[in-house]
PDB file of C-alpha atoms in Angstrom:
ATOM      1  CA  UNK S   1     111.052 101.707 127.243  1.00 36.00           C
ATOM      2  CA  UNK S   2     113.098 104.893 127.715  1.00 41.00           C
ATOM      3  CA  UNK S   3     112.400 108.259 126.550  1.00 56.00           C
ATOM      4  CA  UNK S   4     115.427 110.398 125.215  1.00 65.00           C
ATOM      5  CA  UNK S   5     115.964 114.096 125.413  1.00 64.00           C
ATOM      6  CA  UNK S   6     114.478 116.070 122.305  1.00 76.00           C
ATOM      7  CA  UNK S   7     116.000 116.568 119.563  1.00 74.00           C
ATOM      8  CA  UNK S   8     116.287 119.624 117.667  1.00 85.00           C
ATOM      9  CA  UNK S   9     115.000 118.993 114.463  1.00 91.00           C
ATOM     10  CA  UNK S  10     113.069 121.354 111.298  1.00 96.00           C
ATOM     11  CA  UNK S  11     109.226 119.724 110.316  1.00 97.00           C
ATOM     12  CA  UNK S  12     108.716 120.598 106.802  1.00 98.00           C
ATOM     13  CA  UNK S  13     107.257 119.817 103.597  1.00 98.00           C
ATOM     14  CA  UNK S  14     108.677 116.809 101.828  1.00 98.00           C
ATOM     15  CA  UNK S  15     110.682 117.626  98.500  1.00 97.00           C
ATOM     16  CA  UNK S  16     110.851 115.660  95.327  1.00 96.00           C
ATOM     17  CA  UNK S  17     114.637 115.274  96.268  1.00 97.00           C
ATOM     18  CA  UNK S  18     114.111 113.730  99.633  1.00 98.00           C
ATOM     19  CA  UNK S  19     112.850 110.731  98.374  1.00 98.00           C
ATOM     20  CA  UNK S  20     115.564 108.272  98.560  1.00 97.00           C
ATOM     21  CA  UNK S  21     116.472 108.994 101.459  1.00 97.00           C
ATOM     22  CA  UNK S  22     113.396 108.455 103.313  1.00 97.00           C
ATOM     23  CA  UNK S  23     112.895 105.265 101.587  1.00 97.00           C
ATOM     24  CA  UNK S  24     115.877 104.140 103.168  1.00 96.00           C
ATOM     25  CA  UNK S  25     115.108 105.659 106.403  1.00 96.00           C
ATOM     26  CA  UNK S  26     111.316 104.676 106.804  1.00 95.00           C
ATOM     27  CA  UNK S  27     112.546 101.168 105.216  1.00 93.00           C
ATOM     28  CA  UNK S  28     115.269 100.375 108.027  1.00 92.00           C
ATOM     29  CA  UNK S  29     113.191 101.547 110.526  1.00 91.00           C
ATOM     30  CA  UNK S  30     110.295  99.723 109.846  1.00 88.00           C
ATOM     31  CA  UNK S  31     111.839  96.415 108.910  1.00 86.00           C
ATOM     32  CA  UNK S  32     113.210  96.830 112.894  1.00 86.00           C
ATOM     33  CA  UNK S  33     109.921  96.761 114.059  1.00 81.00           C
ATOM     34  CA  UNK S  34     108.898  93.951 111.479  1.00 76.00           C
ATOM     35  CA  UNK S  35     111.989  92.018 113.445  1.00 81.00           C
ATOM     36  CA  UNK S  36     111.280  92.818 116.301  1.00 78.00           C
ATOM     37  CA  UNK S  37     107.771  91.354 116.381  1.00 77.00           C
ATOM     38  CA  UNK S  38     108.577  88.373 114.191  1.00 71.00           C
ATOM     39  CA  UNK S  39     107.087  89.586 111.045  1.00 67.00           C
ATOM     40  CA  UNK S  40     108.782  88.249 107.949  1.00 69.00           C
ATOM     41  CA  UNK S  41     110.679  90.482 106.543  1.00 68.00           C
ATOM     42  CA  UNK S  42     110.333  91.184 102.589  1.00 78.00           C
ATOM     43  CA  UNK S  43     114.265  91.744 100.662  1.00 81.00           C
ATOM     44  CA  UNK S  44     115.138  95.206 100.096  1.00 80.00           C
ATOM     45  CA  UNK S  45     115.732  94.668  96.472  1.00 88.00           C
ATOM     46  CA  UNK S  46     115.404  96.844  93.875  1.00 93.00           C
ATOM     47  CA  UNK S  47     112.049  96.217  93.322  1.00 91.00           C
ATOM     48  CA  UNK S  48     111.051  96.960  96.857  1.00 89.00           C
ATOM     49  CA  UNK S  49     112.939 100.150  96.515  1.00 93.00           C
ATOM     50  CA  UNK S  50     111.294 100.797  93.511  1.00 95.00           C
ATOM     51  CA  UNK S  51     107.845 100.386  94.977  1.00 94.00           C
ATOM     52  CA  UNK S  52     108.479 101.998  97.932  1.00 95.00           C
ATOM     53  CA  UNK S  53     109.361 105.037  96.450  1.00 97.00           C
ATOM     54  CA  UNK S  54     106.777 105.140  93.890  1.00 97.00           C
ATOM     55  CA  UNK S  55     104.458 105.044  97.078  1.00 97.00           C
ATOM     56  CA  UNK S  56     105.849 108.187  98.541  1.00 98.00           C
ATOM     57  CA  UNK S  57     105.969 110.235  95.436  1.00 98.00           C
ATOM     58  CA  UNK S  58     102.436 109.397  94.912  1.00 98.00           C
ATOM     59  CA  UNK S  59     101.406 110.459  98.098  1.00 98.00           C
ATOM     60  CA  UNK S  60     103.688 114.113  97.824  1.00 97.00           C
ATOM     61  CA  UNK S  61     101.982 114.950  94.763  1.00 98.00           C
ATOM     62  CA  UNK S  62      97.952 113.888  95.540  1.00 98.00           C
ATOM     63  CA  UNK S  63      99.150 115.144  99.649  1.00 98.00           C
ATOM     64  CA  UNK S  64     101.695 117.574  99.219  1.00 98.00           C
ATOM     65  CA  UNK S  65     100.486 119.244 102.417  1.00 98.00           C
ATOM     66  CA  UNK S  66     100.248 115.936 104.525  1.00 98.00           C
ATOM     67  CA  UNK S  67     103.868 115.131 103.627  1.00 98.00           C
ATOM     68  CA  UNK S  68     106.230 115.964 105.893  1.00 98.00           C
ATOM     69  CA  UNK S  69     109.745 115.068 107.066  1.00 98.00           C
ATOM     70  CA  UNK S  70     111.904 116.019 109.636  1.00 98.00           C
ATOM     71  CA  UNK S  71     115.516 117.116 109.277  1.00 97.00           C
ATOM     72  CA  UNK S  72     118.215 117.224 111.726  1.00 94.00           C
ATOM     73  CA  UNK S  73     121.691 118.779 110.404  1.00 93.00           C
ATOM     74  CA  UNK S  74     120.792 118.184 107.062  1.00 93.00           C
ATOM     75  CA  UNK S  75     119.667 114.536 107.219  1.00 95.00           C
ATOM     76  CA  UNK S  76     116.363 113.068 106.940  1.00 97.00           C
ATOM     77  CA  UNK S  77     115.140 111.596 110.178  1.00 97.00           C
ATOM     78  CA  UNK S  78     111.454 111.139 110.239  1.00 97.00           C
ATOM     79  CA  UNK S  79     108.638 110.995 107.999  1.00 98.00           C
ATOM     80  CA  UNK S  80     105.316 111.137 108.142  1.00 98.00           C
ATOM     81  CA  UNK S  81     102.836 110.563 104.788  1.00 98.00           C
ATOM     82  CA  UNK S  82      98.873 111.062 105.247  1.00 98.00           C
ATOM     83  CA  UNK S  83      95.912 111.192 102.908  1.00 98.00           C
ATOM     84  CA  UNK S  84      92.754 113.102 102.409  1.00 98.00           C
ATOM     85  CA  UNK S  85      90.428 111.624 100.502  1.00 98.00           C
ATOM     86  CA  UNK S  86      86.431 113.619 100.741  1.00 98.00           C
ATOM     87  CA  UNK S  87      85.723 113.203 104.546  1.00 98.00           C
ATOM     88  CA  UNK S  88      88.700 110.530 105.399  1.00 98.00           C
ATOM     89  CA  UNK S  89      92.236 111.410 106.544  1.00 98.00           C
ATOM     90  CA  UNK S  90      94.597 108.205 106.365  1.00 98.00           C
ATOM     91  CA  UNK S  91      98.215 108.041 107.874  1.00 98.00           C
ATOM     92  CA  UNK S  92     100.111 106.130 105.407  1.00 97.00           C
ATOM     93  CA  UNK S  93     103.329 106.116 106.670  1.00 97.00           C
ATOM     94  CA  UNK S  94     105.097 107.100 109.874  1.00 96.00           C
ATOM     95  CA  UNK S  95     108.576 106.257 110.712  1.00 95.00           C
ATOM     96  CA  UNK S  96     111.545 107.626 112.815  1.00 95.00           C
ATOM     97  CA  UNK S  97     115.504 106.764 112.460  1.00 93.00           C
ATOM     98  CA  UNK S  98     115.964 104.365 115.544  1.00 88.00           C
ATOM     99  CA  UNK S  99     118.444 106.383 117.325  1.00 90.00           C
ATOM    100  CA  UNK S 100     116.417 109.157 117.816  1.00 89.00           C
ATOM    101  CA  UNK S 101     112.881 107.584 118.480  1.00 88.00           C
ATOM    102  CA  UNK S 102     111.589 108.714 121.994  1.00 86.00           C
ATOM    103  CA  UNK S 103     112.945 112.273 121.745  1.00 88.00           C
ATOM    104  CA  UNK S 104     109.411 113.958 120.333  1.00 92.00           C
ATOM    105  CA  UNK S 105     110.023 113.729 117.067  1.00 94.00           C
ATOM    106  CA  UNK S 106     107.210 111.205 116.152  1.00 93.00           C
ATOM    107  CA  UNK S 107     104.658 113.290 117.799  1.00 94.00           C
ATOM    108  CA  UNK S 108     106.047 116.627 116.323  1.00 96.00           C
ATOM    109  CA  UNK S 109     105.376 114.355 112.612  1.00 97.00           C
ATOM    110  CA  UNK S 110     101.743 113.377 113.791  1.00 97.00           C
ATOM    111  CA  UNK S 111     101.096 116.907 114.768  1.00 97.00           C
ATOM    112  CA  UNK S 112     101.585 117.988 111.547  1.00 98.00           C
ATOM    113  CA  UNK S 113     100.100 115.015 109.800  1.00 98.00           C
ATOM    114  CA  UNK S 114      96.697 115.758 111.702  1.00 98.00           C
ATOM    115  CA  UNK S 115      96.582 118.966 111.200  1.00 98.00           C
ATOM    116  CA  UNK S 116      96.737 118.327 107.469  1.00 98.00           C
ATOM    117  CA  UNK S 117      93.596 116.612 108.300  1.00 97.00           C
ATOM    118  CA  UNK S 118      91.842 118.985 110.448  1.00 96.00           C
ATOM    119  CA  UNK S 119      88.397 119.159 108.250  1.00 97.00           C
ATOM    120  CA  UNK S 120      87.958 115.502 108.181  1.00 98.00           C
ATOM    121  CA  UNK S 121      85.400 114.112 110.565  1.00 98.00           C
ATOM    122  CA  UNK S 122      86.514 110.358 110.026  1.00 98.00           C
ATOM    123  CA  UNK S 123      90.174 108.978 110.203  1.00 98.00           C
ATOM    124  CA  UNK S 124      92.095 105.823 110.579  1.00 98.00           C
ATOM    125  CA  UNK S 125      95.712 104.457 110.766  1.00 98.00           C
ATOM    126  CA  UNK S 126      96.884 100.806 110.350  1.00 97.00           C
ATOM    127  CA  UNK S 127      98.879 100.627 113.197  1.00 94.00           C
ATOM    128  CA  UNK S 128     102.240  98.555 113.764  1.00 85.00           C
ATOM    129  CA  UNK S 129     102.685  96.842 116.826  1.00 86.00           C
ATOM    130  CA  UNK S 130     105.680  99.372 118.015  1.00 88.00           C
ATOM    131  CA  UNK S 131     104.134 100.436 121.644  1.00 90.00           C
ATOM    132  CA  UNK S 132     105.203 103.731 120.964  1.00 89.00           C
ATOM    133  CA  UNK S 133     103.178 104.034 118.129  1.00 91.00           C
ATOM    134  CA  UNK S 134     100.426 103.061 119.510  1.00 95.00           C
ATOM    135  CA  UNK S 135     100.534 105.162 122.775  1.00 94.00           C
ATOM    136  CA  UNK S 136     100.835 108.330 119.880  1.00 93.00           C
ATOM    137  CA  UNK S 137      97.757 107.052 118.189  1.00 96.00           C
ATOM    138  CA  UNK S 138      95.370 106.385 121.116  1.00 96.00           C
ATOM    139  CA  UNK S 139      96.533 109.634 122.832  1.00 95.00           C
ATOM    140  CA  UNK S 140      95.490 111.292 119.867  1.00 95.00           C
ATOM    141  CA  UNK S 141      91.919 110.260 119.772  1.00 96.00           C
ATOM    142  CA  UNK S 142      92.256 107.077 117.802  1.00 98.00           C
ATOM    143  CA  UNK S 143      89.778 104.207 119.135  1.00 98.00           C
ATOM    144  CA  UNK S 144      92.386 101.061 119.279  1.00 98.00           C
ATOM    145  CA  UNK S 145      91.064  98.033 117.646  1.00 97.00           C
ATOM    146  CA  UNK S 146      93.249  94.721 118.070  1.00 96.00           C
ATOM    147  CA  UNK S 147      93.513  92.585 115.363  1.00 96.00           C
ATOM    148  CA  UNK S 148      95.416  89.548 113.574  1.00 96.00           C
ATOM    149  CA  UNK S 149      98.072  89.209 110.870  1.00 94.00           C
ATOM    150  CA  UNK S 150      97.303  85.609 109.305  1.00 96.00           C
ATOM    151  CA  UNK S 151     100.382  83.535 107.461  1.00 94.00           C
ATOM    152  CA  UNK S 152     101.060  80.425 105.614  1.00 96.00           C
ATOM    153  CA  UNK S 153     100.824  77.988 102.798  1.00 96.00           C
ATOM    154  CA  UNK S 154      96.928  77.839 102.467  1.00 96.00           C
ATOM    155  CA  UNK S 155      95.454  74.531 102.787  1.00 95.00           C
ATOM    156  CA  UNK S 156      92.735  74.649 100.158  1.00 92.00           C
ATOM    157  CA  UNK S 157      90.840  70.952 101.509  1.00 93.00           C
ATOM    158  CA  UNK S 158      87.891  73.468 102.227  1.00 94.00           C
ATOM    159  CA  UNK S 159      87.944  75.564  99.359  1.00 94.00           C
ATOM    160  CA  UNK S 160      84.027  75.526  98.399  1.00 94.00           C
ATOM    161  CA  UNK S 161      82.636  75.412  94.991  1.00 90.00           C
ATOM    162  CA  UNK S 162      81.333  77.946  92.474  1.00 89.00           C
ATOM    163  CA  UNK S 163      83.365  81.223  93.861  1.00 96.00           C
ATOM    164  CA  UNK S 164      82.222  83.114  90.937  1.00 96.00           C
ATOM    165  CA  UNK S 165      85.742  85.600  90.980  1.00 97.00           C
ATOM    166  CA  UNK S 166      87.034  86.515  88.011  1.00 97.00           C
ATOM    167  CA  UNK S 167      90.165  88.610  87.064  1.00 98.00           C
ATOM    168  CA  UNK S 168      89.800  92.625  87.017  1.00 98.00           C
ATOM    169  CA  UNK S 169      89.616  94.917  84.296  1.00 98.00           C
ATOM    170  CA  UNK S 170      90.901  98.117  85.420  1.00 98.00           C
ATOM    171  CA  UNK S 171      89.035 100.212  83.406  1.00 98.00           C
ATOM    172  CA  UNK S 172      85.904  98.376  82.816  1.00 98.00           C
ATOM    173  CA  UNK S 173      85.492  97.696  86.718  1.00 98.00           C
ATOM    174  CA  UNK S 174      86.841 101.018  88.195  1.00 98.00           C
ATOM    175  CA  UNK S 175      83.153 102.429  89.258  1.00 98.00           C
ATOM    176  CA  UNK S 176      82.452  98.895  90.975  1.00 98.00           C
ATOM    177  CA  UNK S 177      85.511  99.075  92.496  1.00 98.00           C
ATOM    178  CA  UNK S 178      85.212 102.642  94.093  1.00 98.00           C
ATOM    179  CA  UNK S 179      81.827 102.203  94.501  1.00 98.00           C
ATOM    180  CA  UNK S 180      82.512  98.967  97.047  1.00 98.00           C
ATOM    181  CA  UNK S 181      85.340 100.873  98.808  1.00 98.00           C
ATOM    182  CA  UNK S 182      82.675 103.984  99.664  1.00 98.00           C
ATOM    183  CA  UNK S 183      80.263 101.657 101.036  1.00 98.00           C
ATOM    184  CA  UNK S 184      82.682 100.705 103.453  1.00 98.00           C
ATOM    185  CA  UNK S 185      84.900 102.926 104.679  1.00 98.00           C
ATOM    186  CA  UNK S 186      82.774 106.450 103.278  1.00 97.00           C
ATOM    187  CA  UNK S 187      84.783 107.039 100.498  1.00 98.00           C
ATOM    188  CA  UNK S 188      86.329 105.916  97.643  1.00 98.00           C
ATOM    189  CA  UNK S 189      90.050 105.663  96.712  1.00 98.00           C
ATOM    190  CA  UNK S 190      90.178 108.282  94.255  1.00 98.00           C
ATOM    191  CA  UNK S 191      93.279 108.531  92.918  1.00 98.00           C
ATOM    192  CA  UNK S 192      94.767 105.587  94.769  1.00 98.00           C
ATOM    193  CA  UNK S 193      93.289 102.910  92.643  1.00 98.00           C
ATOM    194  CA  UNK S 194      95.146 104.309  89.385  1.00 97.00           C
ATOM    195  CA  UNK S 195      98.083 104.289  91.925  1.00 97.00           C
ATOM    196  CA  UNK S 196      97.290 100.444  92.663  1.00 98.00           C
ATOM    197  CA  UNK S 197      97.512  99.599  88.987  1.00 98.00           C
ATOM    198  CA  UNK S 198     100.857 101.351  88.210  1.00 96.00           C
ATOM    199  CA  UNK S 199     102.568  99.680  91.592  1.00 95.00           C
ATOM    200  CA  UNK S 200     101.631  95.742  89.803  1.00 95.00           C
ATOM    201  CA  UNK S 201      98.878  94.931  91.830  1.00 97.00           C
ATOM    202  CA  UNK S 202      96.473  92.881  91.070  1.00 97.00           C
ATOM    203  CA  UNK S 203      92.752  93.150  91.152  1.00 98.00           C
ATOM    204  CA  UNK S 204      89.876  90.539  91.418  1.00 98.00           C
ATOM    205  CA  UNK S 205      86.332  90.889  90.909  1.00 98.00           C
ATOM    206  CA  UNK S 206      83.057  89.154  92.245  1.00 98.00           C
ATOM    207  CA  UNK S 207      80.340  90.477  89.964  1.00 96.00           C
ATOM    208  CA  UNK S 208      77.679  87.733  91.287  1.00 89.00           C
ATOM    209  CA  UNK S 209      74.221  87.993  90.534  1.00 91.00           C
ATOM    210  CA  UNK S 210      72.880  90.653  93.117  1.00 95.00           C
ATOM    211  CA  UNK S 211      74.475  94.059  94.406  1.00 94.00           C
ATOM    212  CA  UNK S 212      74.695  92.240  97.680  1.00 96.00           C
ATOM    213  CA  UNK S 213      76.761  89.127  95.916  1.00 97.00           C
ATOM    214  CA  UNK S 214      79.859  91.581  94.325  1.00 98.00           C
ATOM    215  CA  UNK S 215      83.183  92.171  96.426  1.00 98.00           C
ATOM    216  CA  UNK S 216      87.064  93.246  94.840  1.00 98.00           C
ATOM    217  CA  UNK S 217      89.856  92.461  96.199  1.00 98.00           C
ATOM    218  CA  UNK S 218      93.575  93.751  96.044  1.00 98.00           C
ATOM    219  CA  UNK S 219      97.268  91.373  96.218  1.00 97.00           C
ATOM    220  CA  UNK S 220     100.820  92.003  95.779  1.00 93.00           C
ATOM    221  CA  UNK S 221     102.478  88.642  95.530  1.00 91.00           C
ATOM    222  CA  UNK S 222     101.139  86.711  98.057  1.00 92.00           C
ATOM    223  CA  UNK S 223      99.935  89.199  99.847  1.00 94.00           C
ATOM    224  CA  UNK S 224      95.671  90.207  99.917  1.00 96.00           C
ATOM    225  CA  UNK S 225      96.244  94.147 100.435  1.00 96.00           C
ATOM    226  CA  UNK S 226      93.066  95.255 100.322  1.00 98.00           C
ATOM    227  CA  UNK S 227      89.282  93.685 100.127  1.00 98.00           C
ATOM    228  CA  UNK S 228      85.697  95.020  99.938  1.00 98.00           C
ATOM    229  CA  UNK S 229      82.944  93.292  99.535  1.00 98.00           C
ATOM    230  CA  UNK S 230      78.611  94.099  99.981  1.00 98.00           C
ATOM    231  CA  UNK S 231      78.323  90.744 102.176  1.00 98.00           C
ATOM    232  CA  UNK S 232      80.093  88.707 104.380  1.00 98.00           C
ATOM    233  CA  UNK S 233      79.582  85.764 101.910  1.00 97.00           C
ATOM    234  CA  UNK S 234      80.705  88.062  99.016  1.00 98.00           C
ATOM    235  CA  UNK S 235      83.618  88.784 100.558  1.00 98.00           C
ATOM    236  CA  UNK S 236      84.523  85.448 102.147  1.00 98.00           C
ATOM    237  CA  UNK S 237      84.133  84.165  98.750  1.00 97.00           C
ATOM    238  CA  UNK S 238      86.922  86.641  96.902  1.00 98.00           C
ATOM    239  CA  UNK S 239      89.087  85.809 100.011  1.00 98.00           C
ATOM    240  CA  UNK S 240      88.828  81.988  99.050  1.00 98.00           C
ATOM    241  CA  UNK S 241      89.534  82.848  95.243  1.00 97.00           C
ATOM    242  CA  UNK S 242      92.698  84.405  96.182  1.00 97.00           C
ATOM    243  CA  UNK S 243      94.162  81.799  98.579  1.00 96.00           C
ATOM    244  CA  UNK S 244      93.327  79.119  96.272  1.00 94.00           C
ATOM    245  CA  UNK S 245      95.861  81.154  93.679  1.00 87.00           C
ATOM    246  CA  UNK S 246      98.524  81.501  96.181  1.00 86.00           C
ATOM    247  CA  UNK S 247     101.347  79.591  95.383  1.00 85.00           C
ATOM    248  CA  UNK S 248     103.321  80.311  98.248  1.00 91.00           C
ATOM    249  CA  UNK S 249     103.100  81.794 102.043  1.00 94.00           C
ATOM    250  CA  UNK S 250      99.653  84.310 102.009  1.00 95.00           C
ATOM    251  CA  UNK S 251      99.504  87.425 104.226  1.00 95.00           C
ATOM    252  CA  UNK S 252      96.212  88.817 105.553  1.00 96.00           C
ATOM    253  CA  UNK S 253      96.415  91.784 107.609  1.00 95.00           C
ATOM    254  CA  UNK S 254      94.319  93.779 109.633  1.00 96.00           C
ATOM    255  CA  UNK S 255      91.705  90.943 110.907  1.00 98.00           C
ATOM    256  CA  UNK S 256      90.034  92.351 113.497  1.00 97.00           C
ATOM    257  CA  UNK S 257      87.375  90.597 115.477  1.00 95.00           C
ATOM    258  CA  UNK S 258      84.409  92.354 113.609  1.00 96.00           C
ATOM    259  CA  UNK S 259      85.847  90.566 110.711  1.00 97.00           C
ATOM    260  CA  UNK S 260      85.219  87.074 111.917  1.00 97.00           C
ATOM    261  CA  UNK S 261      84.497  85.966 108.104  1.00 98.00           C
ATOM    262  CA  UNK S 262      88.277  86.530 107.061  1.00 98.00           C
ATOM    263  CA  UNK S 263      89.281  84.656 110.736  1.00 98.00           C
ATOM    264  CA  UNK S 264      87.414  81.951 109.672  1.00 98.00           C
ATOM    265  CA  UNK S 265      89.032  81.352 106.513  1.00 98.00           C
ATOM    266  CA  UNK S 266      92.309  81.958 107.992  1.00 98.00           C
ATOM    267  CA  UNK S 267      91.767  78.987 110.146  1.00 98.00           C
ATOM    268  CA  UNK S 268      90.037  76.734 107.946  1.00 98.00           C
ATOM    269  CA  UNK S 269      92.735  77.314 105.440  1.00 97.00           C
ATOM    270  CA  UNK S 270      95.474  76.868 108.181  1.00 97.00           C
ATOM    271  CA  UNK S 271      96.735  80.152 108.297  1.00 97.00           C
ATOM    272  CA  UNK S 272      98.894  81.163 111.955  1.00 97.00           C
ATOM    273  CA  UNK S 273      97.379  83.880 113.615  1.00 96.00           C
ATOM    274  CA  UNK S 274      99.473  86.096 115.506  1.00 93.00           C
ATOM    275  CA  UNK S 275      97.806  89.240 117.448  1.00 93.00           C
ATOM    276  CA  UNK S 276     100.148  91.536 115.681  1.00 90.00           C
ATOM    277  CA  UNK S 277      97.779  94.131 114.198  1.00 92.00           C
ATOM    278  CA  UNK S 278      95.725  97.203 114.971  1.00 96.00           C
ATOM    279  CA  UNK S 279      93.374  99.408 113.177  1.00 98.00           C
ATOM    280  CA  UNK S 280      93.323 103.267 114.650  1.00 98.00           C
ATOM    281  CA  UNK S 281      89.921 104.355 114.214  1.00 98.00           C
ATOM    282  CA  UNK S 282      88.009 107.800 114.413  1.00 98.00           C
ATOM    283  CA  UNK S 283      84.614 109.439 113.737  1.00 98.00           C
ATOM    284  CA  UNK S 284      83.443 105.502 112.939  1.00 96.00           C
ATOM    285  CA  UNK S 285      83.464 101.987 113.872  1.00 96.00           C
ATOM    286  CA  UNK S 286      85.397  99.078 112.090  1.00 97.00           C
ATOM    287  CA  UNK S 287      84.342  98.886 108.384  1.00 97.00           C
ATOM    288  CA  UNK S 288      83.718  95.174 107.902  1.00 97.00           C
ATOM    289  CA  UNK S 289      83.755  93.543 105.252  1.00 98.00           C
ATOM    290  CA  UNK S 290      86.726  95.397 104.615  1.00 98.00           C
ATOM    291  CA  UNK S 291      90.397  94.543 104.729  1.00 98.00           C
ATOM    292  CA  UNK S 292      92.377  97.915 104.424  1.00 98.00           C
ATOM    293  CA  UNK S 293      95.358  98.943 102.896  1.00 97.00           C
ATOM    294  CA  UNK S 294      98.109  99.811 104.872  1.00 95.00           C
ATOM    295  CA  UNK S 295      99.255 101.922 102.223  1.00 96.00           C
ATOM    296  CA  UNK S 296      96.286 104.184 101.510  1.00 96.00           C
ATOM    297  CA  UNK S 297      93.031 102.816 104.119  1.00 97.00           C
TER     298      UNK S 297
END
């Protein structure tokens, strides 16, 4: 790995008219690291586009201070997106043009990004596997935690009985919901679960019969973004429900090894694991059961 010389480059706030163009910045630059690791790599369509920058105007007007970019003669070279929500600060997106990475501006973004977060006692980052990345996030007080992206056609020969999931109502289950999320990770999403709904995603819902029986869970596609749930076996049972409805090639993310009831079910559903992922974590350990979003924790 080889560090350039640094750039000269302004930090600053992130305008409404910078958007496209750190879509299409962050976008490239990430999808090289998705390649570069073996990750499958999702289309840039119109829809991603779309998506992508409905994420990052979301963020500039809940985060307006924690959204910064940096600019170097005029073009848009590095980004960095994080979240406050009550007493948890959340990176949601960091990403420098390739041919300037190594020349400080990453850590210039983080800089900025933490100090937008400066109150907050907890924080975490889901971490891609670029080394860089994670030297900037470990150096900066984040406790590393390993974990595993799982992928494939789920084999469903030990899907068990009586799952008890149901489809979401947005409305009618938004205090369960938030409520789940808080006893995991502290806090709720706030204003990130009406930003879940507008992006298409889709929710699920364990009611069950106890407190300790209910779990939610998040997907795009084929993809589980996001799961909380009051038990291991609450959870483990919304994971099942949405394998079983996954046509195609599921994504989990973020398995660490506290989260041995999602491994499980990776393997008995046939899943590859590949050691791909890592959750930054301060002020707190692991929440398990809890899958985050890499979007907004």
């Amino acid at each position: 790995m080889t560090t350039g010389s640094p750039v000269a480059v302004d930090i600053r706030l992130l305008r409404d008219d910078d958007v496209a163009a750190v879509e299409e910045m962050s976008s490239r630059a990430l999808d090289d690291v998705d390649r570069e690791f073996g990750l499958t790599l999702e289309e840039r369509d119109e829809t991603r586009i779309a998506s992508a920058q409905m994420r990052i105007r979301h963020l500039a007007k809940t985060d307006p201070e924690g959204s910064v970019v940096a600019e170097r003669d005029g073009e848009i070279v590095g980004v960095g997106l994080a979240l406050r929500r009550g007493s948890l600060w959340f990176l949601s997106l960091m990403a420098v043009r390739g041919d300037v990475q190594g020349t400080g501006i990453g850590r210039r973004l983080m800089d900025a990004t933490l100090e937008y977060g400066k109150d907050c006692p907890v924080g975490m980052i889901c971490a891609s596997p670029d080394p860089r990345a994670l030297r900037r996030y470990g150096r900066a007080g984040f406790a590393l935690h390993a974990g595993y992206v799982a992928e494939g056609v789920a084999d469903r020969a030990e899907l068990p009985g009586g799952l008890g999931v149901r489809e979401g109502d947005w409305d009618r289950d938004e205090d369960l919901v938030q409520t789940l999320v808080a006893e995991r990770r502290g806090e709720p999403y706030g204003p990130d679960l009406d930003f879940a709904r507008r992006r298409g995603l889709r929710l699920l819902i364990r009611d069950g019969t106890t407190p300790s029986d209910r779990a939610m869970g998040l997907l795009r596609g084929n993809h589980v973004t996001a799961l909380a749930g009051a038990s291991d076996v609450a959870a483990s049972r919304l994971l099942w429900a949405a394998l079983a409805e996954t046509p195609g090639v599921a994504t989990l993310s973020y398995l660490l090894g506290n989260q041995q009831w999602a491994i499980d079910i990776a393997l008995a559903a046939r899943l590859a694991l590949k050691p791909l992922d890592t959750l930054g974590i301060r002020g707190m350990a692991p929440p398990t059961p809890y899958l985050p979003s890499g979007v907004f924790g």
